[in-house]
Backbone as XML, in Angstrom:
<?xml version="1.0"?>
<chain id="A" units="angstrom">
  <residue number="1" name="PHE">
    <atom name="N" x="83.542" y="131.876" z="38.924"/>
    <atom name="CA" x="82.476" y="131.282" z="39.735"/>
    <atom name="C" x="82.070" y="129.916" z="39.184"/>
  </residue>
  <residue number="2" name="VAL">
    <atom name="N" x="81.908" y="129.838" z="37.878"/>
    <atom name="CA" x="81.533" y="128.573" z="37.251"/>
    <atom name="C" x="82.629" y="127.537" z="37.463"/>
  </residue>
  <residue number="3" name="GLN">
    <atom name="N" x="83.869" y="127.968" z="37.366"/>
    <atom name="CA" x="84.985" y="127.054" z="37.581"/>
    <atom name="C" x="84.955" y="126.499" z="39.014"/>
  </residue>
  <residue number="4" name="SER">
    <atom name="N" x="84.611" y="127.329" z="39.985"/>
    <atom name="CA" x="84.521" y="126.867" z="41.377"/>
    <atom name="C" x="83.406" y="125.845" z="41.548"/>
  </residue>
  <residue number="5" name="MET">
    <atom name="N" x="82.279" y="126.061" z="40.873"/>
    <atom name="CA" x="81.166" y="125.116" z="40.970"/>
    <atom name="C" x="81.520" y="123.780" z="40.308"/>
  </residue>
  <residue number="6" name="ILE">
    <atom name="N" x="82.230" y="123.839" z="39.201"/>
    <atom name="CA" x="82.668" y="122.604" z="38.539"/>
    <atom name="C" x="83.652" y="121.856" z="39.430"/>
  </residue>
  <residue number="7" name="LEU">
    <atom name="N" x="84.580" y="122.583" z="40.044"/>
    <atom name="CA" x="85.531" y="121.976" z="40.975"/>
    <atom name="C" x="84.801" y="121.332" z="42.150"/>
  </residue>
  <residue number="8" name="LEU">
    <atom name="N" x="83.792" y="122.010" z="42.672"/>
    <atom name="CA" x="83.004" y="121.475" z="43.780"/>
    <atom name="C" x="82.293" y="120.191" z="43.367"/>
  </residue>
  <residue number="9" name="PHE">
    <atom name="N" x="81.669" y="120.192" z="42.200"/>
    <atom name="CA" x="80.957" y="119.003" z="41.739"/>
    <atom name="C" x="81.919" y="117.830" z="41.532"/>
  </residue>
  <residue number="10" name="ILE">
    <atom name="N" x="83.071" y="118.087" z="40.945"/>
    <atom name="CA" x="84.057" y="117.016" z="40.736"/>
    <atom name="C" x="84.523" y="116.458" z="42.076"/>
  </residue>
  <residue number="11" name="TYR">
    <atom name="N" x="84.789" y="117.347" z="43.037"/>
    <atom name="CA" x="85.204" y="116.896" z="44.372"/>
    <atom name="C" x="84.117" y="116.024" z="45.007"/>
  </residue>
  <residue number="12" name="LEU">
    <atom name="N" x="82.863" y="116.491" z="44.951"/>
    <atom name="CA" x="81.774" y="115.732" z="45.556"/>
    <atom name="C" x="81.580" y="114.390" z="44.859"/>
  </residue>
  <residue number="13" name="HIS">
    <atom name="N" x="81.685" y="114.380" z="43.543"/>
    <atom name="CA" x="81.525" y="113.130" z="42.795"/>
    <atom name="C" x="82.619" y="112.129" z="43.175"/>
  </residue>
  <residue number="14" name="LEU">
    <atom name="N" x="83.862" y="112.573" z="43.161"/>
    <atom name="CA" x="84.966" y="111.666" z="43.486"/>
    <atom name="C" x="84.892" y="111.171" z="44.931"/>
  </residue>
  <residue number="15" name="SER">
    <atom name="N" x="84.562" y="112.072" z="45.848"/>
    <atom name="CA" x="84.471" y="111.645" z="47.243"/>
    <atom name="C" x="83.288" y="110.696" z="47.458"/>
  </residue>
  <residue number="16" name="ALA">
    <atom name="N" x="82.182" y="110.895" z="46.732"/>
    <atom name="CA" x="81.046" y="109.970" z="46.832"/>
    <atom name="C" x="81.435" y="108.589" z="46.309"/>
  </residue>
  <residue number="17" name="CYS">
    <atom name="N" x="82.171" y="108.555" z="45.200"/>
    <atom name="CA" x="82.610" y="107.266" z="44.647"/>
    <atom name="C" x="83.579" y="106.561" z="45.588"/>
  </residue>
  <residue number="18" name="ILE">
    <atom name="N" x="84.521" y="107.305" z="46.131"/>
    <atom name="CA" x="85.475" y="106.714" z="47.079"/>
    <atom name="C" x="84.756" y="106.241" z="48.334"/>
  </residue>
  <residue number="19" name="TRP">
    <atom name="N" x="83.793" y="107.034" z="48.823"/>
    <atom name="CA" x="83.029" y="106.652" z="50.004"/>
    <atom name="C" x="82.290" y="105.342" z="49.755"/>
  </residue>
  <residue number="20" name="PHE">
    <atom name="N" x="81.660" y="105.219" z="48.582"/>
    <atom name="CA" x="80.924" y="103.988" z="48.288"/>
    <atom name="C" x="81.864" y="102.787" z="48.229"/>
  </residue>
  <residue number="21" name="ILE">
    <atom name="N" x="83.033" y="102.963" z="47.673"/>
    <atom name="CA" x="83.997" y="101.857" z="47.625"/>
    <atom name="C" x="84.377" y="101.425" z="49.042"/>
  </residue>
  <residue number="22" name="VAL">
    <atom name="N" x="84.633" y="102.399" z="49.913"/>
    <atom name="CA" x="85.038" y="102.081" z="51.290"/>
    <atom name="C" x="83.905" y="101.405" z="52.055"/>
  </residue>
  <residue number="23" name="VAL">
    <atom name="N" x="82.677" y="101.918" z="51.928"/>
    <atom name="CA" x="81.573" y="101.316" z="52.694"/>
    <atom name="C" x="81.113" y="99.998" z="52.086"/>
  </residue>
  <residue number="24" name="SER">
    <atom name="N" x="81.425" y="99.752" z="50.827"/>
    <atom name="CA" x="81.036" y="98.488" z="50.192"/>
    <atom name="C" x="81.912" y="97.324" z="50.631"/>
  </residue>
  <residue number="25" name="ILE">
    <atom name="N" x="83.055" y="97.617" z="51.208"/>
    <atom name="CA" x="83.968" y="96.547" z="51.616"/>
    <atom name="C" x="83.315" y="95.637" z="52.662"/>
  </residue>
  <residue number="26" name="ASP">
    <atom name="N" x="82.689" y="96.231" z="53.692"/>
    <atom name="CA" x="82.051" y="95.398" z="54.714"/>
    <atom name="C" x="80.526" y="95.459" z="54.658"/>
  </residue>
  <residue number="27" name="GLN">
    <atom name="N" x="79.971" y="96.360" z="53.893"/>
    <atom name="CA" x="78.530" y="96.512" z="53.679"/>
    <atom name="C" x="77.732" y="96.601" z="54.981"/>
  </residue>
  <residue number="28" name="LYS">
    <atom name="N" x="78.250" y="97.353" z="55.929"/>
    <atom name="CA" x="77.535" y="97.542" z="57.190"/>
    <atom name="C" x="77.091" y="98.984" z="57.404"/>
  </residue>
  <residue number="29" name="TRP">
    <atom name="N" x="77.597" y="99.910" z="56.603"/>
    <atom name="CA" x="77.255" y="101.317" z="56.783"/>
    <atom name="C" x="75.822" y="101.568" z="56.341"/>
  </residue>
  <residue number="30" name="ILE">
    <atom name="N" x="75.099" y="102.331" z="57.142"/>
    <atom name="CA" x="73.739" y="102.750" z="56.814"/>
    <atom name="C" x="73.740" y="104.262" z="56.783"/>
  </residue>
  <residue number="31" name="ALA">
    <atom name="N" x="73.181" y="104.834" z="55.729"/>
    <atom name="CA" x="73.155" y="106.294" z="55.598"/>
    <atom name="C" x="72.455" y="106.915" z="56.793"/>
  </residue>
  <residue number="32" name="GLY">
    <atom name="N" x="72.987" y="108.025" z="57.279"/>
    <atom name="CA" x="72.457" y="108.672" z="58.467"/>
    <atom name="C" x="71.003" y="109.073" z="58.363"/>
  </residue>
  <residue number="33" name="GLN">
    <atom name="N" x="70.558" y="109.472" z="57.188"/>
    <atom name="CA" x="69.172" y="109.881" z="57.024"/>
    <atom name="C" x="68.235" y="108.704" z="57.246"/>
  </residue>
  <residue number="34" name="THR">
    <atom name="N" x="68.668" y="107.502" z="56.906"/>
    <atom name="CA" x="67.866" y="106.309" z="57.139"/>
    <atom name="C" x="67.741" y="106.050" z="58.633"/>
  </residue>
  <residue number="35" name="ILE">
    <atom name="N" x="68.825" y="106.264" z="59.357"/>
    <atom name="CA" x="68.808" y="106.052" z="60.799"/>
    <atom name="C" x="67.910" y="107.086" z="61.473"/>
  </residue>
  <residue number="36" name="LEU">
    <atom name="N" x="68.030" y="108.353" z="61.058"/>
    <atom name="CA" x="67.293" y="109.412" z="61.722"/>
    <atom name="C" x="65.804" y="109.381" z="61.426"/>
  </residue>
  <residue number="37" name="PHE">
    <atom name="N" x="65.452" y="109.145" z="60.187"/>
    <atom name="CA" x="64.050" y="109.262" z="59.800"/>
    <atom name="C" x="63.379" y="107.923" z="59.544"/>
  </residue>
  <residue number="38" name="GLY">
    <atom name="N" x="64.169" y="106.887" z="59.311"/>
    <atom name="CA" x="63.616" y="105.559" z="59.106"/>
    <atom name="C" x="62.723" y="105.453" z="57.885"/>
  </residue>
  <residue number="39" name="SER">
    <atom name="N" x="62.845" y="106.391" z="56.957"/>
    <atom name="CA" x="61.930" y="106.411" z="55.822"/>
    <atom name="C" x="62.377" y="105.494" z="54.696"/>
  </residue>
  <residue number="40" name="ILE">
    <atom name="N" x="63.654" y="105.183" z="54.633"/>
    <atom name="CA" x="64.148" y="104.311" z="53.575"/>
    <atom name="C" x="64.430" y="102.953" z="54.193"/>
  </residue>
  <residue number="41" name="LYS">
    <atom name="N" x="63.662" y="101.965" z="53.821"/>
    <atom name="CA" x="63.822" y="100.624" z="54.390"/>
    <atom name="C" x="64.540" y="99.695" z="53.422"/>
  </residue>
  <residue number="42" name="LYS">
    <atom name="N" x="65.365" y="100.264" z="52.547"/>
    <atom name="CA" x="66.063" y="99.466" z="51.552"/>
    <atom name="C" x="67.525" y="99.304" z="51.934"/>
  </residue>
  <residue number="43" name="ASP">
    <atom name="N" x="68.103" y="98.214" z="51.470"/>
    <atom name="CA" x="69.529" y="97.968" z="51.656"/>
    <atom name="C" x="70.287" y="98.691" z="50.548"/>
  </residue>
  <residue number="44" name="LEU">
    <atom name="N" x="71.214" y="99.549" z="50.919"/>
    <atom name="CA" x="71.966" y="100.347" z="49.949"/>
    <atom name="C" x="72.722" y="99.485" z="48.959"/>
  </residue>
  <residue number="45" name="TYR">
    <atom name="N" x="73.162" y="98.320" z="49.374"/>
    <atom name="CA" x="74.071" y="97.517" z="48.574"/>
    <atom name="C" x="73.364" y="96.563" z="47.609"/>
  </residue>
  <residue number="46" name="SER">
    <atom name="N" x="72.091" y="96.248" z="47.863"/>
    <atom name="CA" x="71.418" y="95.291" z="46.985"/>
    <atom name="C" x="70.113" y="95.809" z="46.394"/>
  </residue>
  <residue number="47" name="GLU">
    <atom name="N" x="69.432" y="96.731" z="47.065"/>
    <atom name="CA" x="68.107" y="97.148" z="46.614"/>
    <atom name="C" x="68.092" y="98.484" z="45.887"/>
  </residue>
  <residue number="48" name="PHE">
    <atom name="N" x="69.197" y="99.200" z="45.858"/>
    <atom name="CA" x="69.269" y="100.459" z="45.128"/>
    <atom name="C" x="69.918" y="100.220" z="43.769"/>
  </residue>
  <residue number="49" name="SER">
    <atom name="N" x="69.494" y="100.988" z="42.796"/>
    <atom name="CA" x="70.170" y="100.959" z="41.499"/>
    <atom name="C" x="71.533" y="101.632" z="41.665"/>
  </residue>
  <residue number="50" name="PRO">
    <atom name="N" x="72.442" y="101.461" z="40.717"/>
    <atom name="CA" x="73.724" y="102.165" z="40.817"/>
    <atom name="C" x="73.549" y="103.691" z="40.927"/>
  </residue>
  <residue number="51" name="PHE">
    <atom name="N" x="72.581" y="104.238" z="40.209"/>
    <atom name="CA" x="72.327" y="105.676" z="40.308"/>
    <atom name="C" x="71.808" y="106.037" z="41.699"/>
  </residue>
  <residue number="52" name="GLY">
    <atom name="N" x="70.947" y="105.204" z="42.262"/>
    <atom name="CA" x="70.450" y="105.438" z="43.622"/>
    <atom name="C" x="71.558" y="105.371" z="44.655"/>
  </residue>
  <residue number="53" name="GLN">
    <atom name="N" x="72.485" y="104.422" z="44.474"/>
    <atom name="CA" x="73.633" y="104.329" z="45.373"/>
    <atom name="C" x="74.477" y="105.595" z="45.287"/>
  </residue>
  <residue number="54" name="TRP">
    <atom name="N" x="74.669" y="106.082" z="44.055"/>
    <atom name="CA" x="75.460" y="107.300" z="43.861"/>
    <atom name="C" x="74.770" y="108.495" z="44.516"/>
  </residue>
  <residue number="55" name="ILE">
    <atom name="N" x="73.457" y="108.596" z="44.361"/>
    <atom name="CA" x="72.714" y="109.721" z="44.953"/>
    <atom name="C" x="72.851" y="109.714" z="46.473"/>
  </residue>
  <residue number="56" name="VAL">
    <atom name="N" x="72.696" y="108.546" z="47.101"/>
    <atom name="CA" x="72.814" y="108.458" z="48.564"/>
    <atom name="C" x="74.226" y="108.864" z="49.000"/>
  </residue>
  <residue number="57" name="CYS">
    <atom name="N" x="75.237" y="108.357" z="48.316"/>
    <atom name="CA" x="76.622" y="108.690" z="48.675"/>
    <atom name="C" x="76.939" y="110.145" z="48.357"/>
  </residue>
  <residue number="58" name="PHE">
    <atom name="N" x="76.412" y="110.670" z="47.266"/>
    <atom name="CA" x="76.622" y="112.073" z="46.897"/>
    <atom name="C" x="76.012" y="112.989" z="47.961"/>
  </residue>
  <residue number="59" name="TYR">
    <atom name="N" x="74.784" y="112.679" z="48.384"/>
    <atom name="CA" x="74.134" y="113.478" z="49.424"/>
    <atom name="C" x="74.917" y="113.394" z="50.735"/>
  </residue>
  <residue number="60" name="THR">
    <atom name="N" x="75.416" y="112.214" z="51.044"/>
    <atom name="CA" x="76.221" y="112.049" z="52.252"/>
    <atom name="C" x="77.471" y="112.917" z="52.191"/>
  </residue>
  <residue number="61" name="GLN">
    <atom name="N" x="78.082" y="113.022" z="51.017"/>
    <atom name="CA" x="79.282" y="113.847" z="50.876"/>
    <atom name="C" x="78.953" y="115.334" z="50.945"/>
  </residue>
  <residue number="62" name="ILE">
    <atom name="N" x="77.783" y="115.721" z="50.491"/>
    <atom name="CA" x="77.356" y="117.113" z="50.676"/>
    <atom name="C" x="77.211" y="117.412" z="52.157"/>
  </residue>
  <residue number="63" name="CYS">
    <atom name="N" x="76.637" y="116.459" z="52.896"/>
    <atom name="CA" x="76.541" y="116.628" z="54.354"/>
    <atom name="C" x="77.929" y="116.709" z="54.975"/>
  </residue>
  <residue number="64" name="GLY">
    <atom name="N" x="78.853" y="115.879" z="54.514"/>
    <atom name="CA" x="80.231" y="115.913" z="55.007"/>
    <atom name="C" x="80.915" y="117.224" z="54.674"/>
  </residue>
  <residue number="65" name="LEU">
    <atom name="N" x="80.638" y="117.759" z="53.501"/>
    <atom name="CA" x="81.210" y="119.041" z="53.089"/>
    <atom name="C" x="80.762" y="120.162" z="54.019"/>
  </residue>
  <residue number="66" name="CYS">
    <atom name="N" x="79.523" y="120.078" z="54.466"/>
    <atom name="CA" x="78.961" y="121.115" z="55.344"/>
    <atom name="C" x="79.260" y="120.862" z="56.815"/>
  </residue>
  <residue number="67" name="GLY">
    <atom name="N" x="79.950" y="119.771" z="57.121"/>
    <atom name="CA" x="80.331" y="119.496" z="58.503"/>
    <atom name="C" x="79.335" y="118.641" z="59.268"/>
  </residue>
  <residue number="68" name="ASN">
    <atom name="N" x="78.335" y="118.090" z="58.598"/>
    <atom name="CA" x="77.368" y="117.214" z="59.262"/>
    <atom name="C" x="77.963" y="115.828" z="59.440"/>
  </residue>
  <residue number="69" name="ASP">
    <atom name="N" x="77.357" y="115.053" z="60.318"/>
    <atom name="CA" x="77.856" y="113.707" z="60.585"/>
    <atom name="C" x="77.463" y="112.773" z="59.449"/>
  </residue>
  <residue number="70" name="ILE">
    <atom name="N" x="78.371" y="111.904" z="59.068"/>
    <atom name="CA" x="78.093" y="110.938" z="58.007"/>
    <atom name="C" x="78.009" y="109.518" z="58.569"/>
  </residue>
  <residue number="71" name="PHE">
    <atom name="N" x="78.009" y="109.382" z="59.874"/>
    <atom name="CA" x="77.798" y="108.134" z="60.587"/>
    <atom name="C" x="78.761" y="107.016" z="60.183"/>
  </residue>
  <residue number="72" name="PRO">
    <atom name="N" x="80.077" y="107.258" z="60.318"/>
    <atom name="CA" x="81.023" y="106.176" z="60.040"/>
    <atom name="C" x="80.933" y="105.096" z="61.113"/>
  </residue>
  <residue number="73" name="ILE">
    <atom name="N" x="81.312" y="103.872" z="60.753"/>
    <atom name="CA" x="81.200" y="102.773" z="61.718"/>
    <atom name="C" x="82.508" y="102.034" z="61.968"/>
  </residue>
  <residue number="74" name="ASN">
    <atom name="N" x="83.545" y="102.300" z="61.171"/>
    <atom name="CA" x="84.824" y="101.645" z="61.444"/>
    <atom name="C" x="85.955" y="102.644" z="61.195"/>
  </residue>
  <residue number="75" name="ILE">
    <atom name="N" x="87.177" y="102.222" z="61.486"/>
    <atom name="CA" x="88.327" y="103.131" z="61.438"/>
    <atom name="C" x="88.549" y="103.695" z="60.037"/>
  </residue>
  <residue number="76" name="SER">
    <atom name="N" x="88.439" y="102.861" z="59.014"/>
    <atom name="CA" x="88.669" y="103.370" z="57.654"/>
    <atom name="C" x="87.636" y="104.426" z="57.280"/>
  </residue>
  <residue number="77" name="GLN">
    <atom name="N" x="86.395" y="104.252" z="57.712"/>
    <atom name="CA" x="85.363" y="105.254" z="57.432"/>
    <atom name="C" x="85.602" y="106.528" z="58.238"/>
  </residue>
  <residue number="78" name="TYR">
    <atom name="N" x="86.063" y="106.386" z="59.475"/>
    <atom name="CA" x="86.395" y="107.573" z="60.270"/>
    <atom name="C" x="87.537" y="108.354" z="59.630"/>
  </residue>
  <residue number="79" name="LEU">
    <atom name="N" x="88.566" y="107.640" z="59.171"/>
    <atom name="CA" x="89.699" y="108.317" z="58.539"/>
    <atom name="C" x="89.282" y="109.011" z="57.248"/>
  </residue>
  <residue number="80" name="LEU">
    <atom name="N" x="88.549" y="108.314" z="56.397"/>
    <atom name="CA" x="88.098" y="108.908" z="55.148"/>
    <atom name="C" x="87.144" y="110.071" z="55.415"/>
  </residue>
  <residue number="81" name="GLY">
    <atom name="N" x="86.235" y="109.902" z="56.372"/>
    <atom name="CA" x="85.310" y="110.985" z="56.719"/>
    <atom name="C" x="86.034" y="112.214" z="57.231"/>
  </residue>
  <residue number="82" name="SER">
    <atom name="N" x="87.055" y="112.020" z="58.031"/>
    <atom name="CA" x="87.844" y="113.148" z="58.536"/>
    <atom name="C" x="88.565" y="113.854" z="57.400"/>
  </residue>
  <residue number="83" name="PHE">
    <atom name="N" x="89.165" y="113.071" z="56.515"/>
    <atom name="CA" x="89.861" y="113.641" z="55.369"/>
    <atom name="C" x="88.886" y="114.428" z="54.483"/>
  </residue>
  <residue number="84" name="ILE">
    <atom name="N" x="87.724" y="113.860" z="54.244"/>
    <atom name="CA" x="86.716" y="114.524" z="53.411"/>
    <atom name="C" x="86.278" y="115.838" z="54.043"/>
  </residue>
  <residue number="85" name="GLN">
    <atom name="N" x="86.100" y="115.856" z="55.354"/>
    <atom name="CA" x="85.656" y="117.090" z="56.007"/>
    <atom name="C" x="86.745" y="118.155" z="56.006"/>
  </residue>
  <residue number="86" name="VAL">
    <atom name="N" x="87.995" y="117.769" z="56.151"/>
    <atom name="CA" x="89.094" y="118.743" z="56.098"/>
    <atom name="C" x="89.215" y="119.331" z="54.693"/>
  </residue>
  <residue number="87" name="ILE">
    <atom name="N" x="89.218" y="118.469" z="53.688"/>
    <atom name="CA" x="89.294" y="118.953" z="52.307"/>
    <atom name="C" x="88.058" y="119.785" z="51.974"/>
  </residue>
  <residue number="88" name="GLY">
    <atom name="N" x="86.901" y="119.373" z="52.476"/>
    <atom name="CA" x="85.671" y="120.137" z="52.263"/>
    <atom name="C" x="85.744" y="121.528" z="52.879"/>
  </residue>
  <residue number="89" name="ALA">
    <atom name="N" x="86.323" y="121.632" z="54.071"/>
    <atom name="CA" x="86.470" y="122.946" z="54.705"/>
    <atom name="C" x="87.391" y="123.840" z="53.885"/>
  </residue>
  <residue number="90" name="LEU">
    <atom name="N" x="88.479" y="123.262" z="53.380"/>
    <atom name="CA" x="89.384" y="124.037" z="52.531"/>
    <atom name="C" x="88.703" y="124.456" z="51.233"/>
  </residue>
  <residue number="91" name="LEU">
    <atom name="N" x="87.921" y="123.574" z="50.660"/>
    <atom name="CA" x="87.198" y="123.903" z="49.431"/>
    <atom name="C" x="86.147" y="124.977" z="49.679"/>
  </residue>
  <residue number="92" name="ASN">
    <atom name="N" x="85.453" y="124.885" z="50.810"/>
    <atom name="CA" x="84.497" y="125.941" z="51.186"/>
    <atom name="C" x="85.201" y="127.289" z="51.311"/>
  </residue>
  <residue number="93" name="ALA">
    <atom name="N" x="86.342" y="127.297" z="51.968"/>
    <atom name="CA" x="87.096" y="128.546" z="52.133"/>
    <atom name="C" x="87.523" y="129.099" z="50.780"/>
  </residue>
  <residue number="94" name="TYR">
    <atom name="N" x="87.960" y="128.223" z="49.886"/>
    <atom name="CA" x="88.368" y="128.659" z="48.544"/>
    <atom name="C" x="87.192" y="129.271" z="47.785"/>
  </residue>
  <residue number="95" name="ILE">
    <atom name="N" x="86.047" y="128.609" z="47.832"/>
    <atom name="CA" x="84.872" y="129.105" z="47.098"/>
    <atom name="C" x="84.394" y="130.434" z="47.677"/>
  </residue>
  <residue number="96" name="PHE">
    <atom name="N" x="84.284" y="130.517" z="48.996"/>
    <atom name="CA" x="83.845" y="131.778" z="49.604"/>
    <atom name="C" x="84.856" y="132.890" z="49.370"/>
  </residue>
  <residue number="97" name="GLY">
    <atom name="N" x="86.139" y="132.558" z="49.391"/>
    <atom name="CA" x="87.171" y="133.568" z="49.086"/>
    <atom name="C" x="87.074" y="134.053" z="47.670"/>
  </residue>
  <residue number="98" name="THR">
    <atom name="N" x="86.828" y="133.137" z="46.735"/>
    <atom name="CA" x="86.677" y="133.515" z="45.332"/>
    <atom name="C" x="85.464" y="134.422" z="45.140"/>
  </residue>
  <residue number="99" name="ILE">
    <atom name="N" x="84.364" y="134.074" z="45.786"/>
    <atom name="CA" x="83.150" y="134.898" z="45.695"/>
    <atom name="C" x="83.390" y="136.271" z="46.316"/>
  </residue>
  <residue number="100" name="ALA">
    <atom name="N" x="84.107" y="136.316" z="47.436"/>
    <atom name="CA" x="84.400" y="137.603" z="48.084"/>
    <atom name="C" x="85.268" y="138.480" z="47.190"/>
  </residue>
  <residue number="101" name="ILE">
    <atom name="N" x="86.213" y="137.868" z="46.500"/>
    <atom name="CA" x="87.073" y="138.639" z="45.589"/>
    <atom name="C" x="86.255" y="139.192" z="44.425"/>
  </residue>
  <residue number="102" name="ILE">
    <atom name="N" x="85.321" y="138.382" z="43.933"/>
    <atom name="CA" x="84.478" y="138.829" z="42.809"/>
    <atom name="C" x="83.656" y="140.044" z="43.217"/>
  </residue>
  <residue number="103" name="PHE">
    <atom name="N" x="83.076" y="139.987" z="44.423"/>
    <atom name="CA" x="82.261" y="141.115" z="44.882"/>
    <atom name="C" x="83.114" y="142.261" z="45.368"/>
  </residue>
</chain>
């Protein structure tokens, strides 16, 4: 179980880092929570600390893992988002299968 959680965290961390690299290329992506709730009026690329940028991207990848929309705006983001959601679904199946075997 612990190994599955470590694998999940590593996957989320790497996908968050890759996501930030992809969205930093054109700096037009806005996190979906900002669009929906309008509570964060900061620019992700200049007004957040590196840790804040990681947290926003990490949370976005958790949403992607669960199948929520991550609001891509161009083809590269759509492709990466699709890949992340497919790998996330497989990882979810692996974790739930492992838990089912344990019980």
